[in-house]
Coordinates of C-alpha atoms in Angstrom, one line a residue:
Chain A
M1 CA -17.0 72.6 33.4
T2 CA -20.2 73.3 35.4
F3 CA -22.4 76.2 36.3
N4 CA -20.3 76.5 39.5
D5 CA -17.1 77.0 37.6
P6 CA -16.3 80.7 37.7
Q7 CA -14.6 80.6 34.3
F8 CA -17.7 79.0 32.8
A9 CA -19.9 81.7 34.4
D10 CA -17.5 84.5 33.0
A11 CA -17.6 83.0 29.6
L12 CA -21.4 82.7 29.7
L13 CA -21.7 86.4 30.8
E14 CA -19.4 87.5 28.0
L15 CA -21.4 85.5 25.5
I16 CA -24.7 87.1 26.7
E17 CA -23.1 90.5 26.5
G18 CA -21.8 89.9 23.1
L19 CA -25.1 88.6 21.7
G20 CA -26.9 91.5 23.3
T21 CA -24.6 94.1 21.9
L22 CA -24.9 92.5 18.5
A23 CA -28.7 92.5 18.6
F24 CA -28.7 96.1 19.8
A25 CA -26.4 97.2 17.0
I26 CA -28.4 95.2 14.4
S27 CA -31.6 96.9 15.5
G28 CA -30.0 100.3 14.9
I29 CA -28.7 99.3 11.5
R30 CA -32.0 97.8 10.4
H31 CA -33.9 100.9 11.4
A32 CA -31.3 103.0 9.6
A33 CA -31.8 100.9 6.5
E34 CA -35.5 101.6 6.5
K35 CA -34.6 105.3 6.2
H36 CA -32.0 104.6 3.5
F37 CA -29.0 105.8 5.5
D38 CA -25.6 105.1 4.0
W39 CA -23.2 102.5 5.5
F40 CA -21.6 105.0 7.8
G41 CA -25.0 106.3 9.0
G42 CA -26.0 102.7 9.7
Y43 CA -22.8 102.1 11.6
V44 CA -23.3 105.2 13.7
C45 CA -26.9 104.2 14.5
G46 CA -25.9 100.6 15.4
F47 CA -23.1 101.9 17.6
A48 CA -25.5 104.4 19.2
V49 CA -27.9 101.7 20.2
A50 CA -25.1 99.4 21.3
I51 CA -23.3 101.9 23.6
G52 CA -25.8 104.7 24.0
G53 CA -27.6 103.6 27.2
G54 CA -24.4 102.8 29.0
T55 CA -22.8 106.0 27.8
I56 CA -25.6 108.2 29.2
R57 CA -25.4 106.2 32.4
D58 CA -21.6 106.7 32.7
T59 CA -21.8 110.4 31.8
I60 CA -24.5 111.0 34.4
L61 CA -22.6 109.0 37.0
G62 CA -19.4 110.9 36.2
V63 CA -17.2 108.0 35.2
K64 CA -15.3 107.1 32.0
P65 CA -17.7 105.5 29.5
F66 CA -17.3 101.7 29.5
W67 CA -16.6 101.4 25.7
T68 CA -13.5 103.7 25.8
T69 CA -11.5 100.9 27.4
D70 CA -12.7 98.1 25.3
I71 CA -12.5 98.2 21.5
R72 CA -14.7 95.2 21.1
Y73 CA -17.9 97.3 21.0
L74 CA -16.6 98.9 17.8
F75 CA -15.8 95.5 16.3
V76 CA -19.2 93.9 17.2
T77 CA -20.9 96.9 15.5
A78 CA -18.8 96.3 12.4
I79 CA -19.9 92.6 12.5
A80 CA -23.5 93.7 12.8
L81 CA -23.2 96.1 9.8
F82 CA -21.5 93.3 7.8
L83 CA -24.3 90.8 8.7
A84 CA -27.0 93.3 7.9
I85 CA -25.6 93.9 4.4
I86 CA -24.7 90.3 3.6
L87 CA -27.9 88.7 5.0
R88 CA -30.2 91.6 4.0
K89 CA -32.9 89.5 2.5
R90 CA -32.7 86.9 5.2
M91 CA -32.8 89.3 8.2
K92 CA -36.6 88.9 8.6
K93 CA -36.4 85.2 8.9
L94 CA -33.9 85.7 11.7
N95 CA -36.3 87.9 13.6
N96 CA -36.8 85.4 16.4
A97 CA -33.1 85.1 16.9
W98 CA -32.7 88.9 17.1
F99 CA -35.6 89.1 19.5
V100 CA -34.1 86.5 21.8
F101 CA -30.6 88.2 21.7
D102 CA -32.2 91.6 22.2
T103 CA -34.0 90.4 25.3
L104 CA -30.9 88.8 26.7
G105 CA -29.2 92.2 26.1
L106 CA -32.0 94.0 27.9
A107 CA -31.6 91.8 31.0
F108 CA -27.8 91.8 30.9
F109 CA -27.5 95.6 30.5
T110 CA -30.1 96.3 33.1
I111 CA -28.3 94.3 35.7
A112 CA -24.9 95.6 34.7
G113 CA -26.1 99.1 34.9
M114 CA -27.6 98.6 38.4
Q115 CA -24.4 97.0 39.7
K116 CA -22.2 99.8 38.4
T117 CA -24.4 102.4 39.9
L118 CA -24.5 100.6 43.3
T119 CA -20.8 100.2 43.3
L120 CA -20.4 103.9 42.9
G121 CA -22.4 104.4 46.1
F122 CA -25.7 105.7 44.7
P123 CA -28.9 104.7 46.4
F124 CA -31.0 101.8 45.0
W125 CA -33.7 103.9 43.3
V126 CA -31.0 105.6 41.3
A127 CA -29.7 102.2 40.4
I128 CA -33.1 101.2 39.1
V129 CA -33.3 104.3 36.9
M130 CA -29.8 103.7 35.7
G131 CA -30.4 100.0 34.9
C132 CA -33.4 101.1 32.9
I133 CA -31.4 103.8 31.1
T134 CA -28.6 101.3 30.4
G135 CA -31.0 98.8 28.8
V136 CA -33.4 101.2 27.1
A137 CA -31.8 104.6 26.2
G138 CA -29.9 103.2 23.2
G139 CA -33.2 102.4 21.5
V140 CA -34.5 105.8 22.3
I141 CA -31.4 107.5 20.9
R142 CA -31.9 105.4 17.7
D143 CA -35.4 106.6 17.3
V144 CA -34.5 110.2 17.9
L145 CA -31.6 110.0 15.4
L146 CA -33.9 108.5 12.8
N147 CA -36.6 111.0 13.4
N148 CA -39.1 108.3 14.6
E149 CA -41.3 108.5 17.7
P150 CA -39.6 106.3 20.3
V151 CA -41.4 103.0 20.0
I152 CA -40.2 101.9 23.5
L153 CA -42.3 104.8 25.0
Q154 CA -45.4 104.0 23.0
K155 CA -46.4 100.5 23.2
E156 CA -43.9 97.8 24.1
I157 CA -43.5 96.1 27.5
Y158 CA -39.8 96.7 27.3
A159 CA -38.6 99.4 29.8
I160 CA -41.1 98.1 32.3
A161 CA -39.5 94.7 32.3
S162 CA -36.2 96.4 33.1
V163 CA -37.8 98.4 36.0
A164 CA -39.5 95.3 37.3
G165 CA -36.2 93.5 37.3
G166 CA -34.6 96.4 39.1
V167 CA -37.2 96.3 41.8
L168 CA -36.8 92.5 42.3
Y169 CA -33.0 92.9 42.5
W170 CA -33.5 95.4 45.3
I171 CA -36.0 93.3 47.2
L172 CA -33.8 90.1 46.9
L173 CA -30.7 91.9 48.2
V174 CA -32.6 93.5 51.0
L175 CA -33.8 90.0 51.9
N176 CA -30.1 88.9 52.1
F177 CA -30.1 86.5 49.1
S178 CA -26.7 85.9 47.5
I179 CA -25.6 88.1 44.6
T180 CA -25.5 85.0 42.3
F181 CA -29.1 84.0 43.1
T182 CA -30.3 87.6 42.9
V183 CA -28.7 88.2 39.5
I184 CA -30.0 84.9 38.0
T185 CA -33.5 85.5 39.3
T186 CA -33.6 89.1 38.1
F187 CA -32.3 88.0 34.7
I188 CA -35.0 85.3 34.4
L189 CA -37.7 87.7 35.5
I190 CA -36.8 90.4 32.9
V191 CA -36.6 87.8 30.1
L192 CA -39.9 86.2 31.2
I193 CA -41.8 89.5 31.3
R194 CA -40.6 90.5 27.9
F195 CA -41.4 87.1 26.3
V196 CA -44.8 86.8 27.9
A197 CA -45.7 90.4 27.0
V198 CA -44.8 89.9 23.4
Y199 CA -46.4 86.5 23.1
Y200 CA -49.7 87.6 24.6
H201 CA -49.6 91.1 23.1
I202 CA -49.8 92.6 26.6
Q203 CA -49.4 96.4 26.7
L204 CA -49.5 99.1 29.3
P205 CA -52.6 101.4 29.1
I206 CA -52.3 104.2 26.6
L207 CA -52.6 107.8 27.6
R208 CA -55.8 109.2 26.0
D209 CA -56.6 112.5 24.4
E210 CA -58.1 115.1 26.7
D211 CA -61.5 115.2 24.9
Chain B
M1 CA 6.4 136.3 8.9
T2 CA 6.7 132.8 7.5
F3 CA 5.0 129.4 8.0
N4 CA 7.8 128.6 10.4
D5 CA 7.0 131.5 12.6
P6 CA 5.0 130.1 15.6
Q7 CA 3.1 133.3 16.0
F8 CA 2.0 133.1 12.4
A9 CA 1.0 129.5 12.9
D10 CA -1.1 130.4 16.0
A11 CA -2.8 133.2 14.2
L12 CA -3.6 131.0 11.2
L13 CA -5.0 128.3 13.5
E14 CA -7.2 130.9 15.3
L15 CA -8.4 132.2 11.9
I16 CA -9.3 128.7 10.8
E17 CA -11.1 127.9 14.0
G18 CA -13.0 131.2 13.8
L19 CA -14.1 130.7 10.3
G20 CA -15.0 127.1 11.0
T21 CA -17.1 128.1 14.0
L22 CA -18.8 130.8 12.0
A23 CA -19.7 128.4 9.2
F24 CA -21.0 125.8 11.7
A25 CA -23.1 128.5 13.5
I26 CA -24.4 129.8 10.1
S27 CA -25.4 126.3 9.0
G28 CA -27.5 125.9 12.2
I29 CA -29.2 129.3 11.8
R30 CA -30.0 128.7 8.1
H31 CA -31.6 125.4 8.8
A32 CA -33.5 127.0 11.6
A33 CA -34.7 129.8 9.2
E34 CA -36.1 127.1 6.9
K35 CA -38.3 126.0 9.8
H36 CA -39.2 129.6 10.7
F37 CA -37.7 129.5 14.1
D38 CA -37.5 132.9 15.9
W39 CA -34.2 134.7 16.4
F40 CA -33.5 133.1 19.7
G41 CA -34.2 129.6 18.3
G42 CA -31.9 130.4 15.4
Y43 CA -29.2 131.5 17.9
V44 CA -29.6 128.3 19.9
C45 CA -29.4 126.1 16.8
G46 CA -26.3 128.0 15.6
F47 CA -24.6 127.7 19.0
A48 CA -25.6 124.0 19.2
V49 CA -23.8 123.3 15.9
A50 CA -20.8 125.5 16.8
I51 CA -20.2 123.9 20.2
G52 CA -22.3 120.7 20.2
G53 CA -19.6 118.3 19.0
G54 CA -16.9 119.5 21.3
T55 CA -19.3 119.6 24.3
I56 CA -20.3 116.0 23.8
R57 CA -16.7 115.1 23.5
D58 CA -15.7 117.0 26.7
T59 CA -18.7 115.6 28.6
I60 CA -17.8 112.0 27.6
L61 CA -14.1 112.6 28.4
G62 CA -15.1 114.1 31.7
V63 CA -13.5 117.5 31.3
K64 CA -14.9 121.1 31.5
P65 CA -16.5 122.0 28.1
F66 CA -14.1 124.1 26.1
W67 CA -16.5 127.0 25.5
T68 CA -17.0 127.6 29.2
T69 CA -13.6 129.3 29.4
D70 CA -13.9 131.3 26.1
I71 CA -16.8 133.7 25.5
R72 CA -15.8 134.1 21.9
Y73 CA -18.0 131.2 20.8
L74 CA -21.0 133.1 22.0
F75 CA -19.8 136.2 20.1
V76 CA -19.1 134.3 16.8
T77 CA -22.6 132.8 17.0
A78 CA -24.1 136.3 17.5
I79 CA -22.1 137.5 14.4
A80 CA -23.5 134.5 12.5
L81 CA -27.0 135.4 13.4
F82 CA -26.4 139.0 12.5
L83 CA -25.0 138.0 9.1
A84 CA -27.8 135.5 8.4
I85 CA -30.4 138.2 9.1
I86 CA -28.6 141.1 7.2
L87 CA -27.5 139.0 4.2
R88 CA -30.6 136.9 4.1
K89 CA -31.1 137.2 0.3
R90 CA -27.5 136.9 -0.5
M91 CA -26.7 133.8 1.7
K92 CA -27.2 131.4 -1.2
K93 CA -24.7 133.3 -3.4
L94 CA -22.2 132.8 -0.6
N95 CA -22.7 129.0 -0.5
N96 CA -19.2 128.3 -1.8
A97 CA -17.7 130.4 0.9
W98 CA -19.7 128.6 3.6
F99 CA -18.8 125.3 2.1
V100 CA -15.1 126.1 2.3
F101 CA -15.3 127.5 5.8
D102 CA -17.3 124.5 6.9
T103 CA -14.8 122.1 5.5
L104 CA -11.9 123.9 7.2
G105 CA -14.0 123.7 10.4
L106 CA -14.5 119.9 9.9
A107 CA -10.7 119.4 9.5
F108 CA -9.8 121.7 12.4
F109 CA -12.3 120.3 14.9
T110 CA -11.4 116.7 14.0
I111 CA -7.8 117.3 14.7
A112 CA -8.4 119.4 17.8
G113 CA -10.7 116.7 19.1
M114 CA -8.2 113.9 18.6
Q115 CA -5.4 115.9 20.2
K116 CA -7.4 116.6 23.3
T117 CA -8.4 113.0 23.6
L118 CA -4.9 111.7 23.3
T119 CA -3.6 114.3 25.8
L120 CA -6.1 112.9 28.3
G121 CA -4.5 109.5 27.9
F122 CA -7.2 107.7 25.9
P123 CA -6.2 105.1 23.2
F124 CA -6.0 106.1 19.6
W125 CA -9.2 104.5 18.4
V126 CA -11.1 106.5 21.1
A127 CA -9.4 109.6 19.7
I128 CA -10.6 108.8 16.2
V129 CA -14.2 108.4 17.5
M130 CA -13.9 111.7 19.5
G131 CA -12.4 113.5 16.5
C132 CA -15.3 112.5 14.4
I133 CA -17.8 113.5 17.2
T134 CA -16.1 116.9 17.5
G135 CA -16.4 117.6 13.8
V136 CA -19.8 116.0 13.1
A137 CA -22.0 115.8 16.2
G138 CA -23.0 119.5 16.1
G139 CA -24.7 118.9 12.7
V140 CA -26.5 115.9 14.0
I141 CA -27.7 117.9 17.0
R142 CA -28.9 120.5 14.6
D143 CA -31.0 118.0 12.6
V144 CA -32.4 116.4 15.8
L145 CA -33.4 119.8 17.2
L146 CA -35.0 120.8 13.9
N147 CA -36.8 117.4 13.6
N148 CA -35.0 116.6 10.4
E149 CA -33.3 113.2 9.5
P150 CA -29.6 113.8 10.1
V151 CA -28.2 114.5 6.6
I152 CA -24.7 113.6 7.7
L153 CA -25.8 110.0 8.3
Q154 CA -27.6 109.7 5.0
K155 CA -25.6 110.7 2.1
E156 CA -22.7 113.0 2.5
I157 CA -19.0 112.1 2.6
Y158 CA -18.6 114.2 5.7
A159 CA -18.0 112.0 8.7
I160 CA -16.0 109.6 6.7
A161 CA -13.5 112.4 5.8
S162 CA -13.1 113.0 9.5
V163 CA -12.5 109.3 10.2
A164 CA -10.1 108.9 7.3
G165 CA -8.2 111.9 8.7
G166 CA -8.1 110.3 12.1
V167 CA -6.7 107.0 10.8
L168 CA -4.0 108.9 8.8
Y169 CA -3.1 110.9 11.9
W170 CA -2.6 107.7 13.8
I171 CA -0.5 106.1 11.1
L172 CA 1.8 109.1 10.7
L173 CA 2.4 109.4 14.4
V174 CA 3.2 105.6 14.6
L175 CA 5.6 106.1 11.8
N176 CA 7.4 108.8 13.9
F177 CA 6.6 111.8 11.7
S178 CA 6.6 115.2 13.5
I179 CA 3.4 116.6 15.0
T180 CA 3.5 119.6 12.6
F181 CA 3.8 117.3 9.5
T182 CA 1.1 115.0 10.8
V183 CA -1.4 117.8 11.5
I184 CA -0.9 119.5 8.2
T185 CA -1.1 116.3 6.2
T186 CA -4.2 115.2 8.1
F187 CA -5.8 118.6 7.6
I188 CA -5.2 118.5 3.8
L189 CA -6.5 114.9 3.5
I190 CA -9.8 115.8 5.3
V191 CA -10.3 118.9 3.1
L192 CA -9.4 117.0 0.0
I193 CA -11.7 114.1 0.6
R194 CA -14.6 116.4 1.3
F195 CA -13.9 118.6 -1.8
V196 CA -13.5 115.7 -4.2
A197 CA -16.6 113.9 -2.8
V198 CA -18.8 116.9 -3.3
Y199 CA -17.3 117.8 -6.6
Y200 CA -17.7 114.3 -8.1
H201 CA -20.9 113.5 -6.2
I202 CA -19.2 110.5 -4.5
Q203 CA -21.3 108.8 -1.9
L204 CA -21.1 105.8 0.4
P205 CA -23.3 102.9 -0.6
I206 CA -26.9 103.2 0.8
L207 CA -28.4 100.6 3.1
R208 CA -31.2 99.0 1.2
D209 CA -34.6 97.7 2.2
E210 CA -34.9 94.1 3.3
D211 CA -37.2 93.1 0.4
Chain C
M1 CA -44.3 133.9 60.5
T2 CA -43.2 136.7 58.1
F3 CA -41.2 137.0 54.9
N4 CA -38.1 137.7 57.0
D5 CA -38.5 134.3 58.8
P6 CA -35.8 132.0 57.1
Q7 CA -38.0 129.0 57.7
F8 CA -40.9 130.6 55.9
A9 CA -38.6 131.5 53.0
D10 CA -37.3 128.0 52.8
A11 CA -40.8 126.6 52.8
L12 CA -41.9 129.1 50.1
L13 CA -39.0 128.1 47.9
E14 CA -39.8 124.4 48.4
L15 CA -43.4 125.1 47.4
I16 CA -42.4 127.0 44.3
E17 CA -39.9 124.3 43.3
G18 CA -42.5 121.6 43.9
L19 CA -45.2 123.4 41.9
G20 CA -42.7 124.1 39.1
T21 CA -41.6 120.5 38.9
L22 CA -45.2 119.3 38.9
A23 CA -46.0 121.7 36.0
F24 CA -43.0 120.6 34.1
A25 CA -43.8 116.9 34.5
I26 CA -47.4 117.5 33.6
S27 CA -46.4 119.3 30.4
G28 CA -44.3 116.3 29.4
I29 CA -47.2 113.9 30.1
R30 CA -49.8 115.9 28.3
H31 CA -47.7 116.2 25.2
A32 CA -47.0 112.4 25.4
A33 CA -50.8 111.8 25.7
E34 CA -51.3 113.7 22.4
K35 CA -49.0 111.1 20.7
H36 CA -50.8 108.2 22.5
F37 CA -47.7 107.1 24.5
D38 CA -48.4 104.5 27.1
W39 CA -48.2 105.2 30.8
F40 CA -44.6 104.5 31.1
G41 CA -43.8 106.6 28.1
G42 CA -45.8 109.4 29.7
Y43 CA -43.9 109.0 32.9
V44 CA -40.5 109.1 31.1
C45 CA -41.5 112.3 29.2
G46 CA -42.7 113.9 32.4
F47 CA -39.6 113.0 34.3
A48 CA -37.4 114.2 31.3
V49 CA -39.1 117.7 31.4
A50 CA -38.9 117.8 35.2
I51 CA -35.2 116.9 35.5
G52 CA -33.8 117.2 32.0
G53 CA -32.5 120.8 32.1
G54 CA -30.9 120.4 35.4
T55 CA -29.3 117.1 34.4
I56 CA -27.8 118.6 31.3
R57 CA -26.5 121.5 33.4
D58 CA -25.0 119.2 36.0
T59 CA -23.5 116.9 33.4
I60 CA -21.8 119.8 31.6
L61 CA -20.6 121.3 34.9
G62 CA -19.2 117.9 35.9
V63 CA -21.2 117.4 39.1
K64 CA -23.6 114.7 40.3
P65 CA -27.1 115.3 38.9
F66 CA -29.3 117.0 41.6
W67 CA -32.1 114.4 41.4
T68 CA -29.8 111.5 42.3
T69 CA -29.8 112.6 45.9
D70 CA -33.5 113.5 46.2
I71 CA -36.2 110.9 45.4
R72 CA -38.9 113.5 45.5
Y73 CA -38.6 114.3 41.8
L74 CA -39.6 110.7 41.0
F75 CA -42.6 111.1 43.3
V76 CA -43.7 114.4 42.0
T77 CA -43.6 112.9 38.4
A78 CA -45.7 110.0 39.7
I79 CA -48.2 112.5 41.1
A80 CA -48.3 114.3 37.8
L81 CA -49.0 111.1 35.9
F82 CA -51.8 110.3 38.4
L83 CA -53.3 113.7 38.0
A84 CA -53.1 113.6 34.2
I85 CA -54.9 110.3 34.1
I86 CA -57.5 111.1 36.8
L87 CA -58.3 114.7 35.7
R88 CA -57.9 114.0 31.9
K89 CA -61.1 115.8 30.8
R90 CA -60.5 118.7 33.2
M91 CA -56.8 119.3 32.3
K92 CA -57.7 122.0 29.9
K93 CA -59.8 124.0 32.4
L94 CA -56.8 124.0 34.6
N95 CA -54.6 125.5 31.9
N96 CA -54.2 128.8 33.7
A97 CA -53.0 127.0 36.8
W98 CA -50.4 125.0 34.8
F99 CA -49.3 128.1 33.1
V100 CA -48.7 129.9 36.4
F101 CA -46.9 126.9 37.9
D102 CA -44.8 126.5 34.8
T103 CA -43.8 130.1 34.9
L104 CA -42.9 129.9 38.6
G105 CA -40.8 126.8 37.6
L106 CA -39.0 128.7 34.8
A107 CA -38.0 131.5 37.2
F108 CA -37.0 129.2 40.0
F109 CA -35.0 126.8 37.9
T110 CA -33.2 129.7 36.0
I111 CA -32.1 131.2 39.3
A112 CA -31.2 127.9 40.9
G113 CA -29.2 127.0 37.8
M114 CA -27.3 130.3 37.8
Q115 CA -26.5 130.0 41.5
K116 CA -25.2 126.5 41.2
T117 CA -23.0 127.5 38.2
L118 CA -21.5 130.5 40.1
T119 CA -20.9 128.4 43.2
L120 CA -18.8 126.1 41.1
G121 CA -16.6 129.0 40.0
F122 CA -17.7 129.5 36.4
P123 CA -17.9 133.0 35.0
F124 CA -21.2 134.9 34.8
W125 CA -22.0 134.4 31.2
V126 CA -21.7 130.6 31.6
A127 CA -24.1 131.0 34.5
I128 CA -26.6 132.8 32.3
V129 CA -26.3 130.0 29.7
M130 CA -26.7 127.4 32.4
G131 CA -29.7 129.2 34.0
C132 CA -31.4 129.1 30.6
I133 CA -30.5 125.4 30.0
T134 CA -31.9 124.6 33.5
G135 CA -35.2 126.3 32.8
V136 CA -35.7 125.5 29.2
A137 CA -33.8 122.3 28.1
G138 CA -36.3 120.0 29.7
G139 CA -39.0 121.2 27.3
V140 CA -36.7 120.9 24.3
I141 CA -35.9 117.2 25.3
R142 CA -39.7 116.7 25.5
D143 CA -40.2 117.9 22.0
V144 CA -37.2 115.9 20.7
L145 CA -38.5 112.7 22.4
L146 CA -41.9 113.3 21.0
N147 CA -40.7 114.0 17.5
N148 CA -42.0 117.6 17.5
E149 CA -40.2 120.7 16.5
P150 CA -39.2 122.5 19.8
V151 CA -41.9 125.1 20.3
I152 CA -39.6 127.0 22.7
L153 CA -37.3 127.7 19.8
Q154 CA -40.0 128.7 17.4
K155 CA -42.3 131.3 18.8
E156 CA -42.6 131.6 22.6
I157 CA -41.1 134.3 24.7
Y158 CA -39.9 131.7 27.2
A159 CA -36.1 131.2 27.0
I160 CA -35.7 134.9 26.5
A161 CA -37.4 135.6 29.8
S162 CA -34.8 133.3 31.4
V163 CA -31.9 135.0 29.7
A164 CA -33.2 138.5 30.6
G165 CA -33.5 137.3 34.2
G166 CA -29.9 136.1 34.1
V167 CA -28.6 139.4 32.8
L168 CA -30.5 141.3 35.5
Y169 CA -29.2 139.0 38.2
W170 CA -25.6 139.7 36.9
I171 CA -26.2 143.5 36.9
L172 CA -27.7 143.6 40.4
L173 CA -24.9 141.6 41.9
V174 CA -22.3 143.7 40.2
L175 CA -24.1 146.8 41.7
N176 CA -23.7 145.2 45.1
F177 CA -27.3 144.5 45.9
S178 CA -28.0 141.8 48.4
I179 CA -28.6 138.2 47.3
T180 CA -32.1 138.3 48.6
F181 CA -33.1 141.4 46.7
T182 CA -31.4 140.2 43.6
V183 CA -33.2 136.8 43.7
I184 CA -36.6 138.3 44.3
T185 CA -36.2 141.0 41.6
T186 CA -34.9 138.5 39.1
F187 CA -37.8 136.1 39.9
I188 CA -40.3 138.9 39.4
L189 CA -38.8 140.0 36.1
I190 CA -38.8 136.5 34.6
V191 CA -42.5 135.9 35.6
L192 CA -43.5 139.4 34.4
I193 CA -41.9 139.0 31.0
R194 CA -43.5 135.6 30.5
F195 CA -46.9 136.9 31.6
V196 CA -46.8 140.1 29.5
A197 CA -45.5 138.3 26.4
V198 CA -48.3 135.6 26.6
Y199 CA -51.0 138.1 27.4
Y200 CA -50.1 140.5 24.6
H201 CA -49.0 137.8 22.2
I202 CA -45.5 139.3 22.0
Q203 CA -43.0 137.3 20.0
L204 CA -39.5 137.6 18.8
P205 CA -39.0 138.2 15.1
I206 CA -39.1 135.0 13.0
L207 CA -36.2 134.0 10.7
R208 CA -37.4 134.3 7.2
D209 CA -36.7 132.1 4.1
E210 CA -33.9 133.1 1.9
D211 CA -36.0 133.9 -1.1

């Protein structure tokens, strides 16, 4: 079983997608807990983060939302709710794990969103926008549902990592690199940008008041 | 004219749908009034509650939204606005009526949403999610538009009644009961859960802070 | 080069659409600046105002969103962000210009939204709703994203100008006026209503509390 084994690669991708979905759902549930939502509200927020970005993408692209053919997203959200209730007092100690899973999810969903958009025949710049929406819009929906200002739009190098990955993906494909190389390199770039930005507290410039 | 008369059943269903739509629109307009929206803003909020859930469902399912072929939803919302303005000081005394109509609407829209989803060939668990979205998402849109935290996700046994109805619907059809029996039983269950929960102040557990 | 020259008319329409898009994007970015969003957040808000209404319309109507075949909306939003950063302290002095451009955009997008809806075979009252959504929903998305109460629903004669234009458009076409005459008259009516309402501080009645 090596990296060249397609079955291993498939299993690895499934694992990354599962961990990413779990981290996304957990982020929705934890934010809902801060606002004292009930269990159902927490589940809805978790599910919205887990599938929201991809659902907006699929709705805009005019295709059947991905989660309507795969019940596992509902299950993973249920696991996330279960973990958030059971491990309540230990969730903060696991912050590093959630951060890593969340970043894997951002990279995975960005690339998956781009590939789906390109497969449907849209131009590359639409794919970059859709990759970003796939990775990021769930978190925006979460903040809108919870009546918070979307933190992703305020100070985190999060969406920009997704866009940078999208641009690299485009360049590598134009330069005739293989799909496998392109995907792996893009994945690493998105994860790296996110890690470095959080570690060194790098932010984009803030828009200032007019006076 | 009996319950077995199809024309009577159709008229009854139309009446329930009309009262439900009216109650949904009125809930949007009353919440808008609390925030001192103008008449047009009230109309928009009312319309959003009345058609929002079904529109999200239809958009996700990829079909033409139901209200684009039936102008009556716009009319019912206009009636709701008219009532809310004319009966302003008496609206609170009518709270029990709105509550009953709203609950009829929840049950009706849940079942209608499920049936439409199943007709389009989706699996049962998608139908349950769509039934819940049809019954509940309008109220969430209302709260998002009005910059409130969605009350449905915080403390009411509302969406759960819809989900429980959806699960019962599934079980009864699997057990080969007739459609008529299934629909009536599901309708009664949803209404009962909602009434009992409100009467006895039953709530789901609340998600607690992490420390 | 006269008003009867089709090339001149096309160029004029492109100019109006461009200025309207620019004004919509700038309104999103300025509101984002008030909340101290970062540059990316400002760009997203600007883009959401510029393309949000038309995207909701196209998604509801079940067609490919207009901006996925025309990269210029992304460029105009970039220009808007550039202007908002460079001219930060002078933005307020330009308020009259933004107001005029925004009003041109409202009229243009309303009519474009109606025409697209009618072309797809929907009835006239759906076209009026869609014209209003095209012109107005971007601003509502902006306020929802920024966690503000939607100002359009509270006190401005803004959406009503769009609806009034839609009704006039309908009447003129029923009365067999030419498309050109109908479009120009509708355009002028929408702009006039908006100008007069702002100049004379005309508002719709406000919904009042229930006690």
